[in-house]
N, CA and C atoms as an extended XYZ file, in Angstrom:
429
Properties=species:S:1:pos:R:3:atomname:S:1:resname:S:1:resid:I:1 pbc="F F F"
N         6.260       15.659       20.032 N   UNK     1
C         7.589       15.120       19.806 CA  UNK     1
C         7.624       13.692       20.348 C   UNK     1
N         8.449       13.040       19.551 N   UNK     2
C         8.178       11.334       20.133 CA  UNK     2
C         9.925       10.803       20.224 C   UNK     2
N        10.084       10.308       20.991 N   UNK     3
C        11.565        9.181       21.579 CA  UNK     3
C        11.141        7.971       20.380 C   UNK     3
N        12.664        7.981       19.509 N   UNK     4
C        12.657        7.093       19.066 CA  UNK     4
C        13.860        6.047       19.510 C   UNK     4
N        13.393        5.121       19.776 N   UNK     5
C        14.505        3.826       20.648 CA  UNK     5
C        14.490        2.729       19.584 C   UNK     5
N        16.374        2.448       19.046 N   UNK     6
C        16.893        1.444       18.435 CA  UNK     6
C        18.381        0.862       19.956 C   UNK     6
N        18.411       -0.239       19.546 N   UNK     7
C        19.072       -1.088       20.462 CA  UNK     7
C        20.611        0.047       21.085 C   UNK     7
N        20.651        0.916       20.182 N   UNK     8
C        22.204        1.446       20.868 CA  UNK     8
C        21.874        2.459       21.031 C   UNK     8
N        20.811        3.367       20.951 N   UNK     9
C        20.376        4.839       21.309 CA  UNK     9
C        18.851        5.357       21.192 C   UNK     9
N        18.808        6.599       21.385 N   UNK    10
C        17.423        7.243       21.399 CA  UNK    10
C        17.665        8.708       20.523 C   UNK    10
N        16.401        8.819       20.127 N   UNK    11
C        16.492       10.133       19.656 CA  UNK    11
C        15.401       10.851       18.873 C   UNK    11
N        15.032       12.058       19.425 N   UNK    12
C        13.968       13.001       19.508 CA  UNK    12
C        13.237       12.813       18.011 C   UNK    12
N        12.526       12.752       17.149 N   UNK    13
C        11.688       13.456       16.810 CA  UNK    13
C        10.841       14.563       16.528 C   UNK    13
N        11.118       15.079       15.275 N   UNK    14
C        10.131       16.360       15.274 CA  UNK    14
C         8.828       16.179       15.110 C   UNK    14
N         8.152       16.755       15.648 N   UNK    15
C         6.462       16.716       15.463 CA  UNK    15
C         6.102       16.789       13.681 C   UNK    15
N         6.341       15.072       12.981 N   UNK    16
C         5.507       15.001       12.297 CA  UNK    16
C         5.150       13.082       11.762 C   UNK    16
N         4.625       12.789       11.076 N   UNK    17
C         4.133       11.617       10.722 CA  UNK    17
C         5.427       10.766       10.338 C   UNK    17
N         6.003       10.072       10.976 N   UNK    18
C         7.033        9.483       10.461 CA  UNK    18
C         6.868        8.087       10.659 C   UNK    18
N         6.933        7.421        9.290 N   UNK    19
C         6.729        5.645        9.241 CA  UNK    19
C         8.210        4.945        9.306 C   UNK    19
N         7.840        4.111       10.554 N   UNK    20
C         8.859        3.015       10.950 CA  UNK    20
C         9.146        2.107        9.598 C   UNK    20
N        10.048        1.717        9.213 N   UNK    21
C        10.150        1.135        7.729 CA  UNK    21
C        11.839        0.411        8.150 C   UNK    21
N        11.616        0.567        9.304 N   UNK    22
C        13.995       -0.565        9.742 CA  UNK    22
C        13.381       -1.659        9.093 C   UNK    22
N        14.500       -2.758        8.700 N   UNK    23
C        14.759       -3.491        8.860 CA  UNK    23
C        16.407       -4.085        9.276 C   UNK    23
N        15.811       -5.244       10.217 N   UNK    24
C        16.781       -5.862       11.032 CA  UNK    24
C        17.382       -7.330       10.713 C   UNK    24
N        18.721       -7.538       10.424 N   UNK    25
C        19.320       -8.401        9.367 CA  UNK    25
C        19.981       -9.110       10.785 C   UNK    25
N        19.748      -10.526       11.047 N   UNK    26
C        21.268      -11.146       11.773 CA  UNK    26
C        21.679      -12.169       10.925 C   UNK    26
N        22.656      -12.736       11.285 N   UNK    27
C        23.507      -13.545       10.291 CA  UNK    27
C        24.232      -14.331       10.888 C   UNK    27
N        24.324      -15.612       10.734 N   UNK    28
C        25.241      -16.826       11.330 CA  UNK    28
C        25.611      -17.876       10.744 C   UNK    28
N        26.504      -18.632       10.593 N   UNK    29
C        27.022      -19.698       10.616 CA  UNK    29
C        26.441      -21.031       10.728 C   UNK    29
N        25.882      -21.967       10.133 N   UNK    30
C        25.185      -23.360       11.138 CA  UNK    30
C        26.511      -24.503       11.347 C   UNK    30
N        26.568      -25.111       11.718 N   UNK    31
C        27.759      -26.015       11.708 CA  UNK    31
C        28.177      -26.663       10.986 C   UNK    31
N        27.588      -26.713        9.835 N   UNK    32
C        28.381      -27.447        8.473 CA  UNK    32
C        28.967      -26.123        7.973 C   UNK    32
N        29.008      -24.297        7.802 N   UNK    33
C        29.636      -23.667        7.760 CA  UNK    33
C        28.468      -22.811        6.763 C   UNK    33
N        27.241      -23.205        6.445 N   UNK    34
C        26.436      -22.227        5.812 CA  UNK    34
C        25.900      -21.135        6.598 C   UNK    34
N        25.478      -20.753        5.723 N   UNK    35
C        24.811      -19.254        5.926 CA  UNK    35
C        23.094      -19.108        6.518 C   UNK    35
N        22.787      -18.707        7.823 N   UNK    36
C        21.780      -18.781        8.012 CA  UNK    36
C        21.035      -17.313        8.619 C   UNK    36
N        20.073      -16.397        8.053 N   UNK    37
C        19.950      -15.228        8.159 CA  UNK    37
C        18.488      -14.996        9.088 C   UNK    37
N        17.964      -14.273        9.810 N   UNK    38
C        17.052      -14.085       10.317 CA  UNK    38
C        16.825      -12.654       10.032 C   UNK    38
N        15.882      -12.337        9.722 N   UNK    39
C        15.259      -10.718        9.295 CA  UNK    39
C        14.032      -10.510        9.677 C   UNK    39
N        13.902       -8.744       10.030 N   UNK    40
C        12.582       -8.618       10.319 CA  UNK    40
C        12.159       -7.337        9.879 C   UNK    40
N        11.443       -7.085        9.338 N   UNK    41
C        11.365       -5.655        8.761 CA  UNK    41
C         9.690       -5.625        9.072 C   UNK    41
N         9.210       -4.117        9.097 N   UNK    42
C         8.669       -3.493        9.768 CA  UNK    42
C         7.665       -2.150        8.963 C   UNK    42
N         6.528       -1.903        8.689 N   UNK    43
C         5.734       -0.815        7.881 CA  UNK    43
C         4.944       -0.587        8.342 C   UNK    43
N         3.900        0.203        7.976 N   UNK    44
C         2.764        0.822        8.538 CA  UNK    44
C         1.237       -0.435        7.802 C   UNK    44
N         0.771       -0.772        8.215 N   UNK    45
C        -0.150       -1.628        8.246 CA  UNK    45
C        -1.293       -1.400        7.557 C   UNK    45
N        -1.325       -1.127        5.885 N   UNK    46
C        -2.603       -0.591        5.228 CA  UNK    46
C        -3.804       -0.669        5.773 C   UNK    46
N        -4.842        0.577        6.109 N   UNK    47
C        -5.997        0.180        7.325 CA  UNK    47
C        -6.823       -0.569        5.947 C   UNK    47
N        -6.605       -0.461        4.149 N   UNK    48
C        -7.608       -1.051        3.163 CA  UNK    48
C        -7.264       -2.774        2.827 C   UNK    48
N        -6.379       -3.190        3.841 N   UNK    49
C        -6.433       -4.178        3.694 CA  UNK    49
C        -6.337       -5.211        4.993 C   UNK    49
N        -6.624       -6.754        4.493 N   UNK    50
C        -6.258       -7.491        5.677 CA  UNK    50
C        -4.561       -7.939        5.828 C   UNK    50
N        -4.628       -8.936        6.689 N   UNK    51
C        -3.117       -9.906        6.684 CA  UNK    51
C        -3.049      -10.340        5.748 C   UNK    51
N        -4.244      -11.378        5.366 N   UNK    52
C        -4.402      -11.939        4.212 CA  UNK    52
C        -3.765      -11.395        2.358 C   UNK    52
N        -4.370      -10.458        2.229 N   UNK    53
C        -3.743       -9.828        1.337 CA  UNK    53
C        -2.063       -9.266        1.392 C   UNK    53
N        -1.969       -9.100        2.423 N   UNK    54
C        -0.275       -8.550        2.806 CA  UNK    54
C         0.610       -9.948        1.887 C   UNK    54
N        -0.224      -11.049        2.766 N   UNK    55
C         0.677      -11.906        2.754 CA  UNK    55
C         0.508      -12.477        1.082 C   UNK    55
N        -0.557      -12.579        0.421 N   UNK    56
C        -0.897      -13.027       -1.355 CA  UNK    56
C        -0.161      -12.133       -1.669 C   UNK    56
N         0.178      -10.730       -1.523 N   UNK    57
C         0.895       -9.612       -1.809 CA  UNK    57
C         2.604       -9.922       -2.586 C   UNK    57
N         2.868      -10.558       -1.183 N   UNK    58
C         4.182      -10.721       -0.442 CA  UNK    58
C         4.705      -11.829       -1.063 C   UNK    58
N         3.779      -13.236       -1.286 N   UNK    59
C         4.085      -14.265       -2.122 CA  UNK    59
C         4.108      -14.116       -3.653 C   UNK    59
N         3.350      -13.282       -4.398 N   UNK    60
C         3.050      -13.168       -5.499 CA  UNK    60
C         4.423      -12.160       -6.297 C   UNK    60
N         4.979      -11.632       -5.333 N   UNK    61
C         5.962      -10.745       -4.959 CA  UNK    61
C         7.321      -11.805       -5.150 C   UNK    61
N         7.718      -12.397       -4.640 N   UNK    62
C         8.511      -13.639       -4.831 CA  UNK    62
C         8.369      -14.288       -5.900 C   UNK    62
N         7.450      -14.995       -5.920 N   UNK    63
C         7.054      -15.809       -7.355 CA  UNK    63
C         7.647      -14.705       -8.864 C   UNK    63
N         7.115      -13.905       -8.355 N   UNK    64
C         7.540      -13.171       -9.874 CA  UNK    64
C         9.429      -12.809       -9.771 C   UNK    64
N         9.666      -12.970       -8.688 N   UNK    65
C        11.159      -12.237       -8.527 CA  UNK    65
C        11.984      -13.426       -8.208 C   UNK    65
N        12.115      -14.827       -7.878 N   UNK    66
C        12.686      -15.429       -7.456 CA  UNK    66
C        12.401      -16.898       -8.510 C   UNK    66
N        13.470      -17.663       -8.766 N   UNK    67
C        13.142      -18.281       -9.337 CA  UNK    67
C        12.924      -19.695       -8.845 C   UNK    67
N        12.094      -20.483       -9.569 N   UNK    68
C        11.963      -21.913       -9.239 CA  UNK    68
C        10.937      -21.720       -7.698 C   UNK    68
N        10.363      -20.864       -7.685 N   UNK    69
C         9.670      -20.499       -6.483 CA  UNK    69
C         8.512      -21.408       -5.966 C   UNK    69
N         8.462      -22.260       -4.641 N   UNK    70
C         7.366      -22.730       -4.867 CA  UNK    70
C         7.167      -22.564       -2.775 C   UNK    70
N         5.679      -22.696       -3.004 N   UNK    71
C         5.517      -22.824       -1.855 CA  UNK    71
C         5.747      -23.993       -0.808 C   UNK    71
N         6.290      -24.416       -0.075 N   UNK    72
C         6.234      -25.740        1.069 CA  UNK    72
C         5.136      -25.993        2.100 C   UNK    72
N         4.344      -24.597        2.474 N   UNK    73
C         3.238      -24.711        3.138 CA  UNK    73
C         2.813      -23.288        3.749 C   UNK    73
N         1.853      -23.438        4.567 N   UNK    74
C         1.042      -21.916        4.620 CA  UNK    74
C         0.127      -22.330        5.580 C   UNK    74
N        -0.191      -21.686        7.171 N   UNK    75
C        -0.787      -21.852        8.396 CA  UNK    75
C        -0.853      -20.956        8.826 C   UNK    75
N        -2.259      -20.740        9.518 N   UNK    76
C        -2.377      -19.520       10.538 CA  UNK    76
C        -1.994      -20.072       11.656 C   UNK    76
N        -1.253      -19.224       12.389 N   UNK    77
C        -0.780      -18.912       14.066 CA  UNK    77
C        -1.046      -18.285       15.273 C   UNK    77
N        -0.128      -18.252       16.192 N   UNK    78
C        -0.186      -16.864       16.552 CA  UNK    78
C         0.904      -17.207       16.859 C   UNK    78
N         1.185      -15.942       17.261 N   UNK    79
C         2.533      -14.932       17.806 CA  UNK    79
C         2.254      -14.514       19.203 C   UNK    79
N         2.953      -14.530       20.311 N   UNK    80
C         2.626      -14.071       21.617 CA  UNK    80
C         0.867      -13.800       21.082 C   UNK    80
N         0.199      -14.451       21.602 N   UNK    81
C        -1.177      -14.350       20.930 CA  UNK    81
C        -1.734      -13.381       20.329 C   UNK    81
N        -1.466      -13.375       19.168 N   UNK    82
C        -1.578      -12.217       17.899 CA  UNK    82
C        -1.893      -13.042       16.934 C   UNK    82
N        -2.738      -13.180       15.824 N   UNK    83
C        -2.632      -14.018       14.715 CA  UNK    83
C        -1.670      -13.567       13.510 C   UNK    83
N        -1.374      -15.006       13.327 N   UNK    84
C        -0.198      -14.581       12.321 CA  UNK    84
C        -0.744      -15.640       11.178 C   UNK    84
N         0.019      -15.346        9.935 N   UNK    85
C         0.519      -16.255        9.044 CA  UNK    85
C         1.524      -16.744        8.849 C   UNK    85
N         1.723      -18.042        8.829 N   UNK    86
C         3.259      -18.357        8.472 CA  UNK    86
C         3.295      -19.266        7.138 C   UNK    86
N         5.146      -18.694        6.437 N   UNK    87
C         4.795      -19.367        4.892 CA  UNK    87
C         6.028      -20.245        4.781 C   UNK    87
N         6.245      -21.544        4.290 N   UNK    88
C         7.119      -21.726        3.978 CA  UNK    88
C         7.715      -21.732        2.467 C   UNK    88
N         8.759      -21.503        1.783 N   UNK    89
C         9.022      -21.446        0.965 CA  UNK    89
C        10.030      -22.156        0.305 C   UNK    89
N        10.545      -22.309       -1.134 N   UNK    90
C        11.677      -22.504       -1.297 CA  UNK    90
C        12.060      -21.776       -3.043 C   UNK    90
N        13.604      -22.006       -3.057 N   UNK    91
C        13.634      -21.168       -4.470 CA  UNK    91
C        14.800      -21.072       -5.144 C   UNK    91
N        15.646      -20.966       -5.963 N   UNK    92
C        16.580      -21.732       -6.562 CA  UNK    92
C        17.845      -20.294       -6.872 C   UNK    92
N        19.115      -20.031       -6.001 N   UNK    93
C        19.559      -18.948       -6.846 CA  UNK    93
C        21.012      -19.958       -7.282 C   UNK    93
N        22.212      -18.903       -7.363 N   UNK    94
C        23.040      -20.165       -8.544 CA  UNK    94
C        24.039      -20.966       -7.785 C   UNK    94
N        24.223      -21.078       -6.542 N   UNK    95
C        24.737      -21.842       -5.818 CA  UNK    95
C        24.013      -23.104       -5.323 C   UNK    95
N        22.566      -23.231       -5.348 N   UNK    96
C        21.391      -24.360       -4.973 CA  UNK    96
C        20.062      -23.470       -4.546 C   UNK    96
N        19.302      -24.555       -3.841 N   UNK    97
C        17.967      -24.376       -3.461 CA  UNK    97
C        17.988      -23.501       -1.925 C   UNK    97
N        17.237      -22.508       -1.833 N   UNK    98
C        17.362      -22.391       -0.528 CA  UNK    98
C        16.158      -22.018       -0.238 C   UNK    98
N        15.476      -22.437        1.235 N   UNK    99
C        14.853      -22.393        2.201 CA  UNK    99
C        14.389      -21.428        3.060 C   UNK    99
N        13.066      -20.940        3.169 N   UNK   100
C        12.837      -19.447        3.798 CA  UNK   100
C        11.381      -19.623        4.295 C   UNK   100
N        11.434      -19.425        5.613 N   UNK   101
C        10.351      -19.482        6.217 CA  UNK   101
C         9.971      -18.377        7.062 C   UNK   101
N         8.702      -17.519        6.585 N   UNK   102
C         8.229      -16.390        6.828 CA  UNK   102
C         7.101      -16.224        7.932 C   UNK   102
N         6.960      -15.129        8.824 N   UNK   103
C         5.633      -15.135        9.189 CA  UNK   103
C         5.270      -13.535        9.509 C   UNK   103
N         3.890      -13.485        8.820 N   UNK   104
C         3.702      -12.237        8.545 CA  UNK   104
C         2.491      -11.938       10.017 C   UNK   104
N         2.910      -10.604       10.287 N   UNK   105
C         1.708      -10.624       11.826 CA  UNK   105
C         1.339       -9.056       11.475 C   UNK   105
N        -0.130       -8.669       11.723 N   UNK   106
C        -0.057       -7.272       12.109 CA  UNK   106
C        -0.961       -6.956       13.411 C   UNK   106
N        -0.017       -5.475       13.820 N   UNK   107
C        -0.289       -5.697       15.269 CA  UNK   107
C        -0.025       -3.646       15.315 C   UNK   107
N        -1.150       -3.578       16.056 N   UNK   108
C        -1.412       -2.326       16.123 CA  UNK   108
C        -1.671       -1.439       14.984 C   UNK   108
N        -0.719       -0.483       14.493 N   UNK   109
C        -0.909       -0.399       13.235 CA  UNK   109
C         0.340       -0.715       12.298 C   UNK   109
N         1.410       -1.640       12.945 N   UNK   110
C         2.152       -2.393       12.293 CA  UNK   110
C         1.804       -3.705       11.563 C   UNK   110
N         2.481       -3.927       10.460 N   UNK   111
C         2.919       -4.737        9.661 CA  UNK   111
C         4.234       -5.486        9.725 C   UNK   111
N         4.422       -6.538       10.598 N   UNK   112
C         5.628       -6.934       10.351 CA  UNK   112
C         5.846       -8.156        9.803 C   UNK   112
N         7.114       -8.637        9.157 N   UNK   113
C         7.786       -9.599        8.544 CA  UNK   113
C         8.830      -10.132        9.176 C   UNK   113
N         8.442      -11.213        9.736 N   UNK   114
C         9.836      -12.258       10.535 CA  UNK   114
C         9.909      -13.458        9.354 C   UNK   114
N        11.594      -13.423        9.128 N   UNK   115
C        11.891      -14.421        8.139 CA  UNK   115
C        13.074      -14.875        8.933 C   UNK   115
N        13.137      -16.313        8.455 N   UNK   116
C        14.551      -16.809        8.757 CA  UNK   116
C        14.639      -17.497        7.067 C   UNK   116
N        16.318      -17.830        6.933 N   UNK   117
C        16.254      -18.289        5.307 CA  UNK   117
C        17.624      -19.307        5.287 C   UNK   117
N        17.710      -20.218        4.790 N   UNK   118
C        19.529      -21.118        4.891 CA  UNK   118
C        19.229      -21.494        3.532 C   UNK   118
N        20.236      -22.431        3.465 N   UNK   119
C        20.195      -23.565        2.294 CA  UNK   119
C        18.871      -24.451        2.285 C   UNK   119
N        18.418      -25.050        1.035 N   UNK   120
C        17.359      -26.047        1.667 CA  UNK   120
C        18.163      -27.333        2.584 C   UNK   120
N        19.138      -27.710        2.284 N   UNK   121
C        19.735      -28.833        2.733 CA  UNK   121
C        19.999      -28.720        4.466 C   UNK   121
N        19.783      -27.593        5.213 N   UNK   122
C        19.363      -27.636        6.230 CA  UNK   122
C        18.215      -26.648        6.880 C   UNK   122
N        17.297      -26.712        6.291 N   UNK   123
C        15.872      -26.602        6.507 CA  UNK   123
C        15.854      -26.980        8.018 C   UNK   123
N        16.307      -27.984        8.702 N   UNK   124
C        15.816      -28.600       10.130 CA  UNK   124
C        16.329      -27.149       10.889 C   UNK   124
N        17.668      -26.778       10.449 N   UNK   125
C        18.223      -25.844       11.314 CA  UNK   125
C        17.499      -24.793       11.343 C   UNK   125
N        17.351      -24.136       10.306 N   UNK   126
C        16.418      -22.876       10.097 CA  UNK   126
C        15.000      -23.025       10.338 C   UNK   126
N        14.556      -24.357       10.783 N   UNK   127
C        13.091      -24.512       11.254 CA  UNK   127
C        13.311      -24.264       13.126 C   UNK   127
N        14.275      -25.240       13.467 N   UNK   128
C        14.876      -24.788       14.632 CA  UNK   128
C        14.978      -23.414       15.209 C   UNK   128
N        15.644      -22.557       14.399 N   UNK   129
C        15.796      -21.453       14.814 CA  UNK   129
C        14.123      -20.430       14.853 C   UNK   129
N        14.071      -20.290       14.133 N   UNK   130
C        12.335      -19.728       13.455 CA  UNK   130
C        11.649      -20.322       14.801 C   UNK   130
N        11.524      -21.404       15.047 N   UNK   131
C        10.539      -22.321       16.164 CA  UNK   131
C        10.997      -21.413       17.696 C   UNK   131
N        12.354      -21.136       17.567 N   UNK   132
C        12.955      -20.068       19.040 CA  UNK   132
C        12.672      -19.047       19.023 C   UNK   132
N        12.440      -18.456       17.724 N   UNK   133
C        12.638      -17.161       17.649 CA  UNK   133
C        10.760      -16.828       18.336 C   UNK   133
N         9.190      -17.843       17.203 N   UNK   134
C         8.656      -17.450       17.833 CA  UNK   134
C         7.630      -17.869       19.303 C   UNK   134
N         8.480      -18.689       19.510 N   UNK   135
C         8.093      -19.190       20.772 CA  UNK   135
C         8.691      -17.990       22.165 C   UNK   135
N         9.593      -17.326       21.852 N   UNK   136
C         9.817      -16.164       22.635 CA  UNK   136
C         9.461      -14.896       22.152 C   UNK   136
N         9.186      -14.895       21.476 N   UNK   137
C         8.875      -13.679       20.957 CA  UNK   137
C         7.757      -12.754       21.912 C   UNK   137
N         8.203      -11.511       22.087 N   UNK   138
C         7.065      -10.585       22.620 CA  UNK   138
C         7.305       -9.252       21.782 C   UNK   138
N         5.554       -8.609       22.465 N   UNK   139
C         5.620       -7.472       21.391 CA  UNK   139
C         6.147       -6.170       22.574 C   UNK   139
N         6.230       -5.245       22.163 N   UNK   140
C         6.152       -4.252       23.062 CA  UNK   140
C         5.584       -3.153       22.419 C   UNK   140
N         4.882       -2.387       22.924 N   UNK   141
C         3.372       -1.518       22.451 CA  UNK   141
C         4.870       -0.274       22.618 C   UNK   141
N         4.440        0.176       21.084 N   UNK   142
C         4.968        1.780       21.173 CA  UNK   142
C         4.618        2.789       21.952 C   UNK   142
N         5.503        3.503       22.056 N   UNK   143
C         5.014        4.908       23.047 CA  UNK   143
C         4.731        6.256       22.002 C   UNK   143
């Protein structure tokens, strides 16, 4: 039996294989009054593949679903020293262009996805934020 812990509670588990699959949405305001979102969602980490592929996966995935899709750039990282990928993006829905910068890490036998996303027209902000998010960032090893 395993303790499962989300930010407002806990709770038991029955003894069987169960894949973590949350995702976690915040949402704010920047000071000109747009919309700026941070997300992180969370899977089980295919053992038949690398990061690499997650992430061609993940882009190729967009491109086909999003329009005017193009990439802004693409670097390996790390994460609290973990290697990561990070992507930048951009892509057109019917209000303007907007801005989304991803970084894909896997770590243990997780797969996770940290995105932040705004308007393109403030890109600085949402680079800002993304730059806080993983400069603090830590992991904490499941139980």
């Amino acid at each position: 039996m395993a303790t499962y812990f989300v930010n407002e509670a806990s709770f038991q588990l029955p003894d069987a294989e169960f894949i973590d699959k949350t995702v976690n949405v915040l949402e704010t305001r920047t000071a000109s009054g747009g919309e700026l979102g941070i997300v992180m969602s969370r899977t089980r980490m295919p053992r038949e593949k690398t990061l690499r592929q997650m992430v061609d996966e993940h882009i190729a995935e967009e491109k086909r679903a999003l329009r005017a899709y193009a990439v802004l750039f693409e670097r390996e990282i790390q994460v609290a020293n973990v290697p990561a990928i990070e992507v930048g993006v951009r892509w057109r829905i019917d209000s303007g262009m907007v801005y989304h910068r991803h970084v894909h890490v896997a770590v243990w036998d997780t797969y996770l996805l940290v995105s932040t996303n705004t308007a393109l027209q403030e890109q600085a902000i949402c680079d800002m934020v993304m730059d806080q998010v993983l400069q603090t960032f830590r992991f904490i090893e499941p139980k």
